[in-house]
Tab-separated table of N, CA, C and O in Angstrom:
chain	number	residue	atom	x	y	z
A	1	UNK	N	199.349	122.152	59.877
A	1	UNK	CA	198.546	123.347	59.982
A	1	UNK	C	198.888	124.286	58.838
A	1	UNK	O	199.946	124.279	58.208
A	2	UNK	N	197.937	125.029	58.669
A	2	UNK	CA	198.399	125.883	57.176
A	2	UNK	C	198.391	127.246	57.703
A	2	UNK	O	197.815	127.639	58.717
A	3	UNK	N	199.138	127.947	56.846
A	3	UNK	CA	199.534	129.390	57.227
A	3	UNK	C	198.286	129.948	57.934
A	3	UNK	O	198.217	130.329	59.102
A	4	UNK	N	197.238	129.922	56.936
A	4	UNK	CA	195.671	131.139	57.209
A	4	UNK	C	195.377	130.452	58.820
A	4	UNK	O	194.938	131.219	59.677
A	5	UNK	N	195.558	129.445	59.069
A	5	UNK	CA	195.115	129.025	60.770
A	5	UNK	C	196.028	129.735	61.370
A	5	UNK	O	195.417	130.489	62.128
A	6	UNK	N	197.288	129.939	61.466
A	6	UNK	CA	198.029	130.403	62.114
A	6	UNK	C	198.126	131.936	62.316
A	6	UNK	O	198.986	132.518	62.977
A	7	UNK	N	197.156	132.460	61.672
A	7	UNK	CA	197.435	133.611	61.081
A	7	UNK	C	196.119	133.649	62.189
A	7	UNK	O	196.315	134.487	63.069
A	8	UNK	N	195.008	133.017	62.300
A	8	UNK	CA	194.351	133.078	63.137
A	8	UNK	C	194.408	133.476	64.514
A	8	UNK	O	193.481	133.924	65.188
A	9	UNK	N	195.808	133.229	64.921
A	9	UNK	CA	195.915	132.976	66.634
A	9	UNK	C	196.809	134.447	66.758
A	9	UNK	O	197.825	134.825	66.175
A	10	UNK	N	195.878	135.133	67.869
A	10	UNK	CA	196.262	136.644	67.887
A	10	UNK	C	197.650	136.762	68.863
A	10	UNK	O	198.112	137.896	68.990
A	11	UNK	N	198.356	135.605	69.580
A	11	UNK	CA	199.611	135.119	69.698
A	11	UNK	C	200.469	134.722	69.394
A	11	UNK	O	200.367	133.516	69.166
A	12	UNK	N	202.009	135.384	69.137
A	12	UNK	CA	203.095	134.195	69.064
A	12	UNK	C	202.793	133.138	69.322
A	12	UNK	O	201.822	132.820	70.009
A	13	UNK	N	203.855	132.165	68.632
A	13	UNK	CA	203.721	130.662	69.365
A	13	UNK	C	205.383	130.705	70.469
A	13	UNK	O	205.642	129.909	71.372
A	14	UNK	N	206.123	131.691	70.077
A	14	UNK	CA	207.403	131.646	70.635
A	14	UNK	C	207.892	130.545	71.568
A	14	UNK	O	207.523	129.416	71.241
A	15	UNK	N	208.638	130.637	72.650
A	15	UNK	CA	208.620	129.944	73.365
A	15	UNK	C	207.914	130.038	74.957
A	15	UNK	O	208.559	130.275	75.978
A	16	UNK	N	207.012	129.887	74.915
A	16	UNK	CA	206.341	129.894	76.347
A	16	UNK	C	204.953	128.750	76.089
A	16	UNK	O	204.260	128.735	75.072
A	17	UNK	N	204.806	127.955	77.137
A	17	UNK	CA	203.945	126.928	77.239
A	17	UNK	C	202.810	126.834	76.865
A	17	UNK	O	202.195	127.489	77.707
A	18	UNK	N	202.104	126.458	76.164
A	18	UNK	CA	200.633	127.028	75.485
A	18	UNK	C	199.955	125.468	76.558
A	18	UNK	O	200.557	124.605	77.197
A	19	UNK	N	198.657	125.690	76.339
A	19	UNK	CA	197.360	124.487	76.625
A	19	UNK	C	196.297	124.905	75.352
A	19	UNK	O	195.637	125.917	75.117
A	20	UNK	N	196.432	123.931	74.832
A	20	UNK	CA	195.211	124.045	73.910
A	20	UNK	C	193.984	123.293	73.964
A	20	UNK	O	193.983	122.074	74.134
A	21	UNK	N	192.700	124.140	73.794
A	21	UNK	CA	191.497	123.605	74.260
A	21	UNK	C	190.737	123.148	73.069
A	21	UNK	O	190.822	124.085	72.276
A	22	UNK	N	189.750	121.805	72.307
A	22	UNK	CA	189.399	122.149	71.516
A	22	UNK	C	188.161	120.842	71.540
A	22	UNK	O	188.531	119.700	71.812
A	23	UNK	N	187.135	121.044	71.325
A	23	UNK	CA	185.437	121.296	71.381
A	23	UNK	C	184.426	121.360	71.377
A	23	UNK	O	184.378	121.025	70.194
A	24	UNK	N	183.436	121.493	71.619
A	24	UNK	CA	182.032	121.890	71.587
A	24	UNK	C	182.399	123.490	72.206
A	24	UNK	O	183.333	123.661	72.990
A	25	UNK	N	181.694	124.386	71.822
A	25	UNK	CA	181.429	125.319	71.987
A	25	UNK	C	181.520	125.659	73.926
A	25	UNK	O	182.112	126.486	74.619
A	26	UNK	N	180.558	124.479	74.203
A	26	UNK	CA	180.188	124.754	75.574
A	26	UNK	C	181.318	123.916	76.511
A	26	UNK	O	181.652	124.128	77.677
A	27	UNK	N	181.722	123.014	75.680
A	27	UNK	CA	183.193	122.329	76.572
A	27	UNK	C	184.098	122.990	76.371
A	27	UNK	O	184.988	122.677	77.162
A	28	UNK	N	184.571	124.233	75.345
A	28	UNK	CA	185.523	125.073	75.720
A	28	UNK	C	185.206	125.600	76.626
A	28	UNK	O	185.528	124.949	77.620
A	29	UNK	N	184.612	126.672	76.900
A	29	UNK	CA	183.783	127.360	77.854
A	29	UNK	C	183.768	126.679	79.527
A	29	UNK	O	184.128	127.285	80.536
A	30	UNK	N	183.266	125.316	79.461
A	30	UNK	CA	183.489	124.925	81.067
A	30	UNK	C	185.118	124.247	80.857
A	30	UNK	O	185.425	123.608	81.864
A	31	UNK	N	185.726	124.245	80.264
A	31	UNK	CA	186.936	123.675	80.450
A	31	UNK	C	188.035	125.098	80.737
A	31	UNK	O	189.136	124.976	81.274
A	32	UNK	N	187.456	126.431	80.250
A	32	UNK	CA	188.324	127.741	80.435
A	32	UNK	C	187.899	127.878	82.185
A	32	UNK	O	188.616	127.683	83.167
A	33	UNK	N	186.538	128.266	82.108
A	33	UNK	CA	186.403	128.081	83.447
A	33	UNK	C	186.833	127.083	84.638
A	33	UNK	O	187.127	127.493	85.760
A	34	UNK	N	186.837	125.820	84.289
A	34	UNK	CA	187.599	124.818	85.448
A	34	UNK	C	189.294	125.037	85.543
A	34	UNK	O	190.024	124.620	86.443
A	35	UNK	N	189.614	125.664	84.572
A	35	UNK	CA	191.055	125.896	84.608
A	35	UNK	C	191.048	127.345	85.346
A	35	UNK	O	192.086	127.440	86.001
A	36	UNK	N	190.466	128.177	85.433
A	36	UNK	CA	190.372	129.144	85.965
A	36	UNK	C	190.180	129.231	87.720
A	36	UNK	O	190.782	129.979	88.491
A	37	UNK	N	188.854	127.927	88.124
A	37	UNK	CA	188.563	127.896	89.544
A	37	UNK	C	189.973	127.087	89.790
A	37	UNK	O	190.548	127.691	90.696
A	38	UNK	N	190.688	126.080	89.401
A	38	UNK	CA	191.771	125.117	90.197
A	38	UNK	C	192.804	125.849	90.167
A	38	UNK	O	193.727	125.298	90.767
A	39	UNK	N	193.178	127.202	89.590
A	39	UNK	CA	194.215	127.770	89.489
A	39	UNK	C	195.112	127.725	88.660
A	39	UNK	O	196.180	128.327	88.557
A	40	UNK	N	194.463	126.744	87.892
A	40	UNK	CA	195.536	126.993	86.471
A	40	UNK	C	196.360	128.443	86.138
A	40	UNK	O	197.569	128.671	86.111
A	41	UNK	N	195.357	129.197	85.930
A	41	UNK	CA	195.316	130.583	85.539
A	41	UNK	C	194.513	131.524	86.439
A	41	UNK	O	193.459	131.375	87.057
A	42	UNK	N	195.193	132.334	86.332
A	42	UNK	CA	195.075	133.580	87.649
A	42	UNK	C	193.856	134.373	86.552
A	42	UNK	O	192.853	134.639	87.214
A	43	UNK	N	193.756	134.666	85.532
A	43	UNK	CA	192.874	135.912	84.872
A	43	UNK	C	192.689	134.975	83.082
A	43	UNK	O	193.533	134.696	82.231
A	44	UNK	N	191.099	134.727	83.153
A	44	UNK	CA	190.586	134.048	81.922
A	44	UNK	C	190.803	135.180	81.007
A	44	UNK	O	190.603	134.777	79.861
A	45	UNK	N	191.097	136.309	81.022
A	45	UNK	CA	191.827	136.457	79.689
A	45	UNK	C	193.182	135.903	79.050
A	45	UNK	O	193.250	135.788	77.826
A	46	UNK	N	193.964	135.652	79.642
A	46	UNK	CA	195.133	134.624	79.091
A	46	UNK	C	194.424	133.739	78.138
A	46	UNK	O	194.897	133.705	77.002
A	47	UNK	N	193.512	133.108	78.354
A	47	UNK	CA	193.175	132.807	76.995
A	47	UNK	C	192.796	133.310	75.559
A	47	UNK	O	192.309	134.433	75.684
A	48	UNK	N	192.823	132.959	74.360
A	48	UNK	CA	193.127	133.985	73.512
A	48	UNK	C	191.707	133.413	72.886
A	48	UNK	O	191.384	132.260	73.171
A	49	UNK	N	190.878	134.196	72.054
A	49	UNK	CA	189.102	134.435	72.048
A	49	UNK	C	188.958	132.985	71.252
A	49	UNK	O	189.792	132.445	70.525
A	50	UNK	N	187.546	132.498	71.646
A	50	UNK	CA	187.266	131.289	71.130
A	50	UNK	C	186.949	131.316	69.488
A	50	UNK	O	186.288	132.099	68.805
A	51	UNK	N	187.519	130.420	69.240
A	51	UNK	CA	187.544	130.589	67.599
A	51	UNK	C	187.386	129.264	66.612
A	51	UNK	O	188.247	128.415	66.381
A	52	UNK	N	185.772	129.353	66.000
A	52	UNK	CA	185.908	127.781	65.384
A	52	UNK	C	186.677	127.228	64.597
A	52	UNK	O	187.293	128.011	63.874
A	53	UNK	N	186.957	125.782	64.408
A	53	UNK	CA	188.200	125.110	64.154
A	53	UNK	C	187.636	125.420	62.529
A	53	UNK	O	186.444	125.577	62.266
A	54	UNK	N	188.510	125.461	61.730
A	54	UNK	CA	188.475	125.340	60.278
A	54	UNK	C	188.229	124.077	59.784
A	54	UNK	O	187.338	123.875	58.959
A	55	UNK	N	188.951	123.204	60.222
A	55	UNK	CA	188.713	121.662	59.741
A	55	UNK	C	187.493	120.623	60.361
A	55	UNK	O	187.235	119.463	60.042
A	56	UNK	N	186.824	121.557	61.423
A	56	UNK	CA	186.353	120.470	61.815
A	56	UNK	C	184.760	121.402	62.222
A	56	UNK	O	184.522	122.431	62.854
A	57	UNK	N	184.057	120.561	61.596
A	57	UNK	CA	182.384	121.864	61.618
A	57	UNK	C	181.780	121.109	63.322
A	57	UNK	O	181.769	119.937	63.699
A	58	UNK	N	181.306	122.485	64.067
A	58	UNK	CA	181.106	122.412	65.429
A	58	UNK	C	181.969	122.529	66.782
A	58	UNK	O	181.683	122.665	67.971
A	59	UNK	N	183.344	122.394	65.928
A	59	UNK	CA	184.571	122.322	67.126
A	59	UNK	C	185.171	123.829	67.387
A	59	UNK	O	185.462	124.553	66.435
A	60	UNK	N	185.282	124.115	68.330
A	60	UNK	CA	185.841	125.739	68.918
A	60	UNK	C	187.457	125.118	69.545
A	60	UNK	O	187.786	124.029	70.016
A	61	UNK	N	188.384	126.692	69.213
A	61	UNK	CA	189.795	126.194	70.481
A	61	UNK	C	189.589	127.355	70.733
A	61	UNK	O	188.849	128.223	70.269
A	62	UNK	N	190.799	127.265	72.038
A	62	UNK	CA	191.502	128.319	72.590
A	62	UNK	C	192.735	127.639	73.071
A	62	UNK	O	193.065	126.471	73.275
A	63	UNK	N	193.490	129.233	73.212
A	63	UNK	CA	194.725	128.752	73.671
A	63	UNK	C	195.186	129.681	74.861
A	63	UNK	O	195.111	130.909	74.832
A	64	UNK	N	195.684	128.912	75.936
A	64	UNK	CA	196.085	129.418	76.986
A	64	UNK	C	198.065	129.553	76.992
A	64	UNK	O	198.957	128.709	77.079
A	65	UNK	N	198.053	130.746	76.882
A	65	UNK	CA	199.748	131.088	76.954
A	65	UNK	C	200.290	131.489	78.437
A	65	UNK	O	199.989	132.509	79.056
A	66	UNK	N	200.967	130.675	78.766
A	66	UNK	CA	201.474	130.802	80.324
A	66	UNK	C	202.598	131.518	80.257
A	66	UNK	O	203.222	131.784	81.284
């Protein structure tokens, strides 16, 4: 990964457990939400804003910091 991606993610990477999601636009989106109804995560903001991949044209991530 190169610096400017990293520079991207409005989170530390420190030490706490990340899930990373990555895409179609609309499979991030139902994949934040299914993690949201099973309880993954208590509040879909823990995820940090969807953001298209640099390397890859059409692909979105997010990252969930627990």
């Amino acid at each position: 990964m190169t610096t400017e991606f990293n520079e991207l993610l409005p989170t530390s990477l420190g030490d706490r457990p990340q899930f990373w999601i990555i895409g179609t636009r609309d499979q991030v989106m139902h994949l934040i939400n299914e993690c949201y109804v099973k309880g993954l995560t208590d509040d879909r903001a823990k995820f940090t804003p969807i953001i298209p991949l640099p390397f890859a044209n059409g692909k979105y991530m997010t990252v969930l910091v627990r």
